[in-house]
Tab-separated table of C-alpha atoms in Angstrom:
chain	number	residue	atom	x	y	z
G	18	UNK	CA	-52.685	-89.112	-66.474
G	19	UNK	CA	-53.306	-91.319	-69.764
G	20	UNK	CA	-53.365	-88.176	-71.457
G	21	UNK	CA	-49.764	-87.500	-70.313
G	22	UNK	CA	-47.947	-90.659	-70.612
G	23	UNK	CA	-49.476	-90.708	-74.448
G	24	UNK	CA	-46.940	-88.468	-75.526
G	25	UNK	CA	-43.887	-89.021	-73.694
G	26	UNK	CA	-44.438	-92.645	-75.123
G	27	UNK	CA	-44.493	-91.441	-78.357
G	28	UNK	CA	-41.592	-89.420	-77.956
G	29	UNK	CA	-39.588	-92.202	-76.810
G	30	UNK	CA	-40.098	-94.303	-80.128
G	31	UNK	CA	-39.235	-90.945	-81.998
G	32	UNK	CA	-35.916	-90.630	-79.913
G	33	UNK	CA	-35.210	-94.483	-80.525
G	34	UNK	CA	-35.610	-93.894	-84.721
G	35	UNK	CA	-33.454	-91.063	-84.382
G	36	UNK	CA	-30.543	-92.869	-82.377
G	37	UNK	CA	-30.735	-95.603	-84.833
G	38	UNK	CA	-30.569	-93.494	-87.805
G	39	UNK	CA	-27.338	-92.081	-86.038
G	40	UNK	CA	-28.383	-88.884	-84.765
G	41	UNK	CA	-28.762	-88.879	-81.100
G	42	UNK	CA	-28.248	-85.365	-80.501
G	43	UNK	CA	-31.612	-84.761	-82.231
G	44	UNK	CA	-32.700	-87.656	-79.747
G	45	UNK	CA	-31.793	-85.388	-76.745
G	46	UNK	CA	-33.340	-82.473	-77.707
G	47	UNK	CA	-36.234	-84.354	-78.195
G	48	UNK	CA	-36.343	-86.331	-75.084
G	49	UNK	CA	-35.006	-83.531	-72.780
G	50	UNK	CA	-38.156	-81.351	-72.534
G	51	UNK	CA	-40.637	-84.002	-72.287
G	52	UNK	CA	-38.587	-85.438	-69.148
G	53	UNK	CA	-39.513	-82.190	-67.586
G	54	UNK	CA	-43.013	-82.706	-68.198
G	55	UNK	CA	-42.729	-86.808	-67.041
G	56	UNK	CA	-39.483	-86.866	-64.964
G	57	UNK	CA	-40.932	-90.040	-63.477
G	58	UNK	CA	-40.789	-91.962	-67.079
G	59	UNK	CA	-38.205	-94.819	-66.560
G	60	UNK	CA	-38.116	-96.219	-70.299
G	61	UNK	CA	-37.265	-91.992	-71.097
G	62	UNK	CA	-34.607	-91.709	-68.930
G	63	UNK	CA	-33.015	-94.610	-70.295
G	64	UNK	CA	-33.577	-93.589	-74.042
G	65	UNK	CA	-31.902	-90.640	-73.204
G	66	UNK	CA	-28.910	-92.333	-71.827
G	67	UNK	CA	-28.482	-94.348	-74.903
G	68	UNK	CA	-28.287	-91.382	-76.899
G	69	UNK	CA	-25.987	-90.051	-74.325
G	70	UNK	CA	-23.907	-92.676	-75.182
G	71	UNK	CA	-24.335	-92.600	-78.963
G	72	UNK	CA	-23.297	-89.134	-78.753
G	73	UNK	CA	-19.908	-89.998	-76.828
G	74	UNK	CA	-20.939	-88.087	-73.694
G	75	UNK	CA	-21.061	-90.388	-71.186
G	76	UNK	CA	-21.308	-88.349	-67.770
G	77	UNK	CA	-24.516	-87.176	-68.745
G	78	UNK	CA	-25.191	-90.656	-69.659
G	79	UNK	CA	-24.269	-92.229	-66.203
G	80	UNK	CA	-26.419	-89.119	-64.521
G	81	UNK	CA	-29.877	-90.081	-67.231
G	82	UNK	CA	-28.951	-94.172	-66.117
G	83	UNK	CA	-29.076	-93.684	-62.567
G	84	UNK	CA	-32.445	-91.554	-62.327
G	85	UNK	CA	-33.785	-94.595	-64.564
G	86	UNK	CA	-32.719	-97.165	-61.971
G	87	UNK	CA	-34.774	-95.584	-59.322
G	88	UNK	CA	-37.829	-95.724	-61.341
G	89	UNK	CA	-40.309	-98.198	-62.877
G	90	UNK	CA	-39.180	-99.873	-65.817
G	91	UNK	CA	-36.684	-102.326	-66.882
G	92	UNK	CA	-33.906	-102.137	-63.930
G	93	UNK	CA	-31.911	-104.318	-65.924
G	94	UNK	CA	-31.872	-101.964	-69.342
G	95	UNK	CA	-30.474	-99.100	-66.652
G	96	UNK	CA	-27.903	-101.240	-65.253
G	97	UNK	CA	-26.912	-102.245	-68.174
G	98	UNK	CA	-26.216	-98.325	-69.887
G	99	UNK	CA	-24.914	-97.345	-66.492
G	100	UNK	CA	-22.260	-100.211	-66.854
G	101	UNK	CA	-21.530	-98.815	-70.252
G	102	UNK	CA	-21.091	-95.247	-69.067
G	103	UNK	CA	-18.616	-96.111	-66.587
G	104	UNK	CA	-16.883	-97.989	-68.658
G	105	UNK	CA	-17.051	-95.063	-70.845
G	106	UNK	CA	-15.721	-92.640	-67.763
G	107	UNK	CA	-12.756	-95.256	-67.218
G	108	UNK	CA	-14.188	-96.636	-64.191
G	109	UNK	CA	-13.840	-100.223	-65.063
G	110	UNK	CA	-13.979	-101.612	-61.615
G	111	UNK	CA	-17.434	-100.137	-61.383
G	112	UNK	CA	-18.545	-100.817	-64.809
G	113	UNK	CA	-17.782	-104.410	-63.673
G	114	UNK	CA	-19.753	-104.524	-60.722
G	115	UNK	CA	-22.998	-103.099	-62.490
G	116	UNK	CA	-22.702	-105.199	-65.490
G	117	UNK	CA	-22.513	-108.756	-63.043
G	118	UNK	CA	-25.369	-106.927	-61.376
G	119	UNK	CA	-27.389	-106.645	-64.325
G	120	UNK	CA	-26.672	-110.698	-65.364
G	121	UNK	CA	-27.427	-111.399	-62.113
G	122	UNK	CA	-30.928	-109.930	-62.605
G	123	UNK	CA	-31.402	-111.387	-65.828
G	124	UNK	CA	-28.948	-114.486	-66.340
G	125	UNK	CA	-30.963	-115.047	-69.303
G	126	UNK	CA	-30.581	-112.305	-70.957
G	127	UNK	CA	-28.472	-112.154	-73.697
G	128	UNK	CA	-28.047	-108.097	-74.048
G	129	UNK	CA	-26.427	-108.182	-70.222
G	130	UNK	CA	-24.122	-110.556	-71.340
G	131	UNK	CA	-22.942	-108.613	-73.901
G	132	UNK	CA	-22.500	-105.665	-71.944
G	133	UNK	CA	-20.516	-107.630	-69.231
G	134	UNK	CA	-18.357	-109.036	-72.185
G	135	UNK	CA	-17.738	-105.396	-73.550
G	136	UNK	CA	-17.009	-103.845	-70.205
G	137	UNK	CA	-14.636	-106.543	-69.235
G	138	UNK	CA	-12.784	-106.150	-72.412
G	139	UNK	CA	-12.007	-102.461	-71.525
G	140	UNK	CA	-10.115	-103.479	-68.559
G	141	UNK	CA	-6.785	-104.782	-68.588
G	142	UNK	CA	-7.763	-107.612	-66.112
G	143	UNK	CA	-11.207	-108.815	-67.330
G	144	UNK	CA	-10.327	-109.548	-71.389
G	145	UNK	CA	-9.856	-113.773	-70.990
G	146	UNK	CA	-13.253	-113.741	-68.876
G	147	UNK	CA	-14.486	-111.593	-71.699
G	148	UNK	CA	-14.271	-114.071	-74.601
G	149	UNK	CA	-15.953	-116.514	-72.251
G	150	UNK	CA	-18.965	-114.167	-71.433
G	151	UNK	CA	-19.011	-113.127	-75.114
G	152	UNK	CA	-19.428	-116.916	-75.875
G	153	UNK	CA	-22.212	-117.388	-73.433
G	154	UNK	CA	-23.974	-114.215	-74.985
G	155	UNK	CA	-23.584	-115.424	-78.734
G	156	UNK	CA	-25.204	-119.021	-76.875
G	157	UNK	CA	-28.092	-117.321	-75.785
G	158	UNK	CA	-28.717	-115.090	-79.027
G	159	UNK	CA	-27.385	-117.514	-82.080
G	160	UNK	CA	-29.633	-114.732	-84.480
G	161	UNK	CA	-28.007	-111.614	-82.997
G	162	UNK	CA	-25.230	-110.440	-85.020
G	163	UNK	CA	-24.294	-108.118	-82.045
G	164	UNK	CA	-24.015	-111.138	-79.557
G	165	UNK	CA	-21.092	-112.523	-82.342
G	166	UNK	CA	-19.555	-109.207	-82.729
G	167	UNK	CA	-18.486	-108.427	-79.286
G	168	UNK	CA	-17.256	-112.166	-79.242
G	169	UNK	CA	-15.220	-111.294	-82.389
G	170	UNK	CA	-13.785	-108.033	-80.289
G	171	UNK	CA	-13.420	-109.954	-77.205
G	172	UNK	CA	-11.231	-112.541	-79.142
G	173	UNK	CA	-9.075	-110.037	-81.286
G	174	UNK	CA	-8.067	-108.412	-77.599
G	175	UNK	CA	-6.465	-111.172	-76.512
G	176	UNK	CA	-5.648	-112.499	-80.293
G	177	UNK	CA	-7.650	-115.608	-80.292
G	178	UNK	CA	-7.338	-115.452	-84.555
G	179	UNK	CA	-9.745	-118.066	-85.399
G	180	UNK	CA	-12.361	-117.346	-82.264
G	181	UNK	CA	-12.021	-114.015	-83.875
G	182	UNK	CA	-12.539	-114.811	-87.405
G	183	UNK	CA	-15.454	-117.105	-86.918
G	184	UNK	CA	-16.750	-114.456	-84.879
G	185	UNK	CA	-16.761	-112.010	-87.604
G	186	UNK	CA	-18.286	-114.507	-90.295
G	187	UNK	CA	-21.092	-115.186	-88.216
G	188	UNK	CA	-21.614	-111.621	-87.522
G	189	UNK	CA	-22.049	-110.612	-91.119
G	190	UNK	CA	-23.689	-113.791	-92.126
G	191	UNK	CA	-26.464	-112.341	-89.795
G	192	UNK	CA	-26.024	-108.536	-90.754
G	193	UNK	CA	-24.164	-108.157	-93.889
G	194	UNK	CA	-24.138	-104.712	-93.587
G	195	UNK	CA	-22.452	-104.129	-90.581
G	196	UNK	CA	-18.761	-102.406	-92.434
G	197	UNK	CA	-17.296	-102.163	-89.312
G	198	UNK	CA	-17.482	-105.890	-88.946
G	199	UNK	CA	-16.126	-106.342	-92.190
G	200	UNK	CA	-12.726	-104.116	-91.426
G	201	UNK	CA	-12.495	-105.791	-88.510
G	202	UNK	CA	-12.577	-109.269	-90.040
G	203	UNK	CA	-9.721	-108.451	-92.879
G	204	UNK	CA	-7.868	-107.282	-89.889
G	205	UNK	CA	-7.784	-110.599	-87.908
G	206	UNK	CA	-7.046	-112.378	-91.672
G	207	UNK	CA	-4.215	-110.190	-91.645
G	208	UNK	CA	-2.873	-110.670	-88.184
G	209	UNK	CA	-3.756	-114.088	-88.388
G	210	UNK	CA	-1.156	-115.089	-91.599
G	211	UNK	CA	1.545	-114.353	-89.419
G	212	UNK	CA	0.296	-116.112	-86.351
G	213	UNK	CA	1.216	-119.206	-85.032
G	214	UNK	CA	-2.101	-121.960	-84.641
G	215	UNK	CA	-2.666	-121.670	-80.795
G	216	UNK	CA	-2.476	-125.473	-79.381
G	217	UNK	CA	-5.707	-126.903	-78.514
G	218	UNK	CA	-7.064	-126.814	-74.772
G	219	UNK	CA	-6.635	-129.589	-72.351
G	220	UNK	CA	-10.158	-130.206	-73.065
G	221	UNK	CA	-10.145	-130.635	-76.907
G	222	UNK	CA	-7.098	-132.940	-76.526
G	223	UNK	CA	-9.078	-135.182	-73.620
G	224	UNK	CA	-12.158	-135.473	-76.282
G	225	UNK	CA	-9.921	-136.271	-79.201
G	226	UNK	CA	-8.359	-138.741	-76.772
G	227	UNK	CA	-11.774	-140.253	-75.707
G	228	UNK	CA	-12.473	-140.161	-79.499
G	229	UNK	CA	-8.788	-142.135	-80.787
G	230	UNK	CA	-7.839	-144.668	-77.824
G	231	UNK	CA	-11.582	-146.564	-78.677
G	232	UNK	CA	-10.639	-146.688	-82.454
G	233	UNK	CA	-6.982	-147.694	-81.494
G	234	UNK	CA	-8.271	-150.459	-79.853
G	235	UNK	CA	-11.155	-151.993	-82.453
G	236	UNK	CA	-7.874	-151.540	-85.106
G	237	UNK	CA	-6.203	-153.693	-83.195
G	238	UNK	CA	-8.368	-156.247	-83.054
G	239	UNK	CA	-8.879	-155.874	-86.734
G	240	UNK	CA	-5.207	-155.829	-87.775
G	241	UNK	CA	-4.045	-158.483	-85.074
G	242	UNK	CA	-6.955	-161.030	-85.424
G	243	UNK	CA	-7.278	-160.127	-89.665
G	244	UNK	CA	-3.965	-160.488	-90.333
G	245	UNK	CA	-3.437	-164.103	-88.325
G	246	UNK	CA	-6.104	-165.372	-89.940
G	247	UNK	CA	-4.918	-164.409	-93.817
G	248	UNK	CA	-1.823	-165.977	-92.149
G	249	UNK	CA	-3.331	-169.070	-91.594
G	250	UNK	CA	-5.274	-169.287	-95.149
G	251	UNK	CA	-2.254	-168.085	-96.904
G	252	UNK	CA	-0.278	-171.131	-96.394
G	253	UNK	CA	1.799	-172.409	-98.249
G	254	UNK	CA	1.235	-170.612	-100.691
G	255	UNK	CA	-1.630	-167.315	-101.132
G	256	UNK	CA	-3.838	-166.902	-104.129
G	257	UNK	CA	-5.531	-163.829	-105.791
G	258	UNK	CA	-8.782	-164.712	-104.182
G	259	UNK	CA	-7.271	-164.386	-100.718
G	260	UNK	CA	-7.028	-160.826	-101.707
G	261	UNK	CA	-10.233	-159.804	-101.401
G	262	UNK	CA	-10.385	-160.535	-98.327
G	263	UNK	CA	-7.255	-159.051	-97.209
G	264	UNK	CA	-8.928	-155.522	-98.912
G	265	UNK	CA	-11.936	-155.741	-96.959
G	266	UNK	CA	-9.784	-155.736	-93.887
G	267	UNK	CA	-8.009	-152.368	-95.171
G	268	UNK	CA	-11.550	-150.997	-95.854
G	269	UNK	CA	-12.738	-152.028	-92.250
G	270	UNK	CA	-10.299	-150.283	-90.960
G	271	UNK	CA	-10.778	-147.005	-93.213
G	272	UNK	CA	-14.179	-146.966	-92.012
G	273	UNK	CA	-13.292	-146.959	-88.174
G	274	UNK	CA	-10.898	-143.808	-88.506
G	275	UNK	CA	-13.363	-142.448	-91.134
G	276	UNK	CA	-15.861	-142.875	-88.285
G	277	UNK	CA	-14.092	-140.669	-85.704
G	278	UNK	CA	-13.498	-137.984	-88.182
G	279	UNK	CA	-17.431	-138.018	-89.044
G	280	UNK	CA	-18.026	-137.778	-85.043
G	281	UNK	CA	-15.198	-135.437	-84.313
G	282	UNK	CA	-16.814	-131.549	-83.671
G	283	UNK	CA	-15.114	-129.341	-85.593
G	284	UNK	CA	-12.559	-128.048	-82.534
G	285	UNK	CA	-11.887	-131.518	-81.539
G	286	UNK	CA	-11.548	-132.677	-85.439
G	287	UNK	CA	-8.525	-130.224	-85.234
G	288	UNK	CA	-7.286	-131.611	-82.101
G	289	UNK	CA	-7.291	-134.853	-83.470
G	290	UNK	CA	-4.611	-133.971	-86.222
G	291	UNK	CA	-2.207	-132.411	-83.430
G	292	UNK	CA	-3.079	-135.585	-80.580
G	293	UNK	CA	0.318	-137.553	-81.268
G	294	UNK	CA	2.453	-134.225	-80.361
G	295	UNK	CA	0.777	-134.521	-76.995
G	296	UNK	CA	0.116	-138.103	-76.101
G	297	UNK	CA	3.095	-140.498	-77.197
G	298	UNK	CA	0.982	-143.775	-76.943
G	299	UNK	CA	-1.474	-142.734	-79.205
G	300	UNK	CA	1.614	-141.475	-81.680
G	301	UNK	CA	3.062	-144.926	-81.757
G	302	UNK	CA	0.327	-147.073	-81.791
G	303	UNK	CA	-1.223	-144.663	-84.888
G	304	UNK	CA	2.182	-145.183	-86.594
G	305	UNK	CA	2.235	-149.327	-86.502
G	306	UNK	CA	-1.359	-149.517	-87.498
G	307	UNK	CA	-0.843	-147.134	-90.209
G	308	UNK	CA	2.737	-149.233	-91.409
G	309	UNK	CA	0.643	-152.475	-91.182
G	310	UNK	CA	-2.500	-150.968	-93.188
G	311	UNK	CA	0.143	-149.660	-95.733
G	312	UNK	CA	2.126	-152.523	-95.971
G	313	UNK	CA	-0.891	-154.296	-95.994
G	314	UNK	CA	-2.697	-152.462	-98.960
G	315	UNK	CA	0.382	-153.379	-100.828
G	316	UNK	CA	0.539	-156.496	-100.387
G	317	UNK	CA	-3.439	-156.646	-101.232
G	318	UNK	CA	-2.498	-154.931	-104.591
G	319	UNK	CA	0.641	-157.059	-105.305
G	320	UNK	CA	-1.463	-160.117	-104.518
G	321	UNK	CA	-4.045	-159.456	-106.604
G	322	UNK	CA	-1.791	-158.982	-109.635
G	323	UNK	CA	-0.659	-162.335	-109.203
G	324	UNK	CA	2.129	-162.251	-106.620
G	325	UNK	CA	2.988	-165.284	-104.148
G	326	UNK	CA	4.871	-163.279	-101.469
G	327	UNK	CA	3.503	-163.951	-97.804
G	328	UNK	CA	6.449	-161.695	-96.457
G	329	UNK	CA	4.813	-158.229	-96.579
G	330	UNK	CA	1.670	-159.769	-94.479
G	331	UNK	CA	4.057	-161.047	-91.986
G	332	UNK	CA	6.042	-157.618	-91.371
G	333	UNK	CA	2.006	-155.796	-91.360
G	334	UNK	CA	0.919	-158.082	-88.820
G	335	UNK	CA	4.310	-157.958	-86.627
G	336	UNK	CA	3.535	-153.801	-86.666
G	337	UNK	CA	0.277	-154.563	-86.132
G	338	UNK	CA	1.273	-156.920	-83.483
G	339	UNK	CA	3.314	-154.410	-81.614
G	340	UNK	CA	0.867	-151.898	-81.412
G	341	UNK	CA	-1.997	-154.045	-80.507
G	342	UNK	CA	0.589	-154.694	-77.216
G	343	UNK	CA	0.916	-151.070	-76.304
G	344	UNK	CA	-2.924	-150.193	-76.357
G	345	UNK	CA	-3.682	-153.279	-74.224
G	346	UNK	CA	-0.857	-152.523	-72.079
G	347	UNK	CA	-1.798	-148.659	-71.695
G	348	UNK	CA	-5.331	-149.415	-71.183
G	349	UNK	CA	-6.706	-146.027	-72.425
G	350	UNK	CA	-4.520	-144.227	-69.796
């Protein structure tokens, strides 16, 4: 029995170099005759659907899938090929149903997510869901560039642009080679010149929300409670020396929105720059502190170059003022 499974074994890494040096009909007419000597050889059958596959015939693919699915080996490598070949055959609802079956067997298994994803882009209903498998495969495999390219095809189906494109640039950055990747990419730079920036999600805006309203508030207290008490020493009459002061309250507050910048992610950074088109509070209360801190670095500048004016402070802390009232009248809502 040793004797016998000795070859077929070595036949199947044979077949396997040949389908990955892209000749897989060499691969069956390897494989085909030593499956009549070991018809009971699981990881054979399978082999030989791949290169079913590779070769664009995928009835005798499905037929090689199924016979491995009955056998010993990895069930979840024969659903997965028998997903693929009915996908191939145009029988998406049944590609579907093998391909959950497979993640089912293997949640954690990053090559059955990517099968799901590719199967569920081929059908007309399944192509949102497939970005969002896509993204769970490229989660589970962060080295495989295959895991980022179906994400990348996934994305350019329903034209998600930039999903797309950082798809793409991931994929190479892992395999370089891969040219199909490549055209790929300069199409979705192309389609993407002309295409409007899709708004952020609900949940981008609600963490660039959780991000601003927090900063809004420790400006206020900054620009409300600063600005009082240069006020206070600026009467009658304020000196250079007063400001300093009055420009380490403009840093202060250049470091709190530098902050939330520094711990924005990168999809919620973007969100951050589009917030005030969506939340109206946030709009005006960013526009009154950002009037009082530039009225206020005037003011600083003018002050330090020998100016006596205490009018400029007065309008900064009035805007200032204002929008202090609206974020503790909102109360983060």
């Amino acid at each position: 029995m040793w004797a016998m499974s000795e070859p077929i074994a070595a036949v199947v890494v044979r077949a396997a170099e040949l389908t990955a040096r892209g000749l897989p009909r060499q691969a069956i007419d390897l494989l085909q005759p030593a499956l009549v000597v070991n018809p009971l050889h699981g990881e054979a059958w399978c082999r030989l659907a791949a290169a079913y596959l590779d070769a664009g015939e995928p009835d005798p693919a499905l037929n090689a899938a199924k016979r491995a699915l009955v056998l010993d080996g990895d069930p979840a490598w024969a659903q997965r090929l028998t997903a693929l070949a009915l996908s191939e055959l145009g029988r998406h609802a049944e590609a579907v149903v093998a391909a959950r079956e497979c993640v089912r067997r293997k949640p954690g298994d990053w090559r059955c997510q990517v099968v799901l994803a590719e199967v569920l882009a081929n059908s007309p209903d399944g192509r949102r869901e497939a970005v969002e498998v896509a993204r769970q495969a490229a989660h589970l495999a962060p080295g495989q560039a295959r895991a980022f390219q179906v994400l990348g095809d996934a994305a350019l189906r329903v034209r998600d642009w930039g999903t797309a494109e950082r798809a793409y640039r991931t994929a190479l950055r892992l395999d370089p080679e891969a040219g199909d990747v490549r055209a790929n990419l300069d199409t979705v730079r192309r389609k993407r010149g002309g295409a409007p920036i899709p708004p952020p999600s609900a949940e981008a805006l609600h963490a660039a929300h959780a991000l601003v309203w927090p900063a809004l508030s420790r400006l206020a207290a900054l620009l409300v409670a600063g600005g009082l008490v240069l006020l206070l020493g600026g009467m009658p009459r304020p000196t250079p020396f007063l400001g300093w002061f009055s420009g380490l309250l403009v840093v202060a507050c250049a470091a709190v929105v530098g902050l939330v910048l520094v711990k924005a992610r990168r999809g919620v950074r973007r969100a951050l720059f589009r917030l005030p088109r969506h939340r109206p509070k946030v709009a005006f209360t960013a526009t009154m502190f950002g009037l009082s801190a530039v009225i206020l670095t005037g003011w600083t500048v003018a002050l330090l170059l020998g100016a006596t004016t205490m009018q400029p402070l007065v309008i900064a802390w009035l805007c200032a003022l204002i929008g202090g009232a609206v974020v503790v009248l909102a109360g983060g809502r």
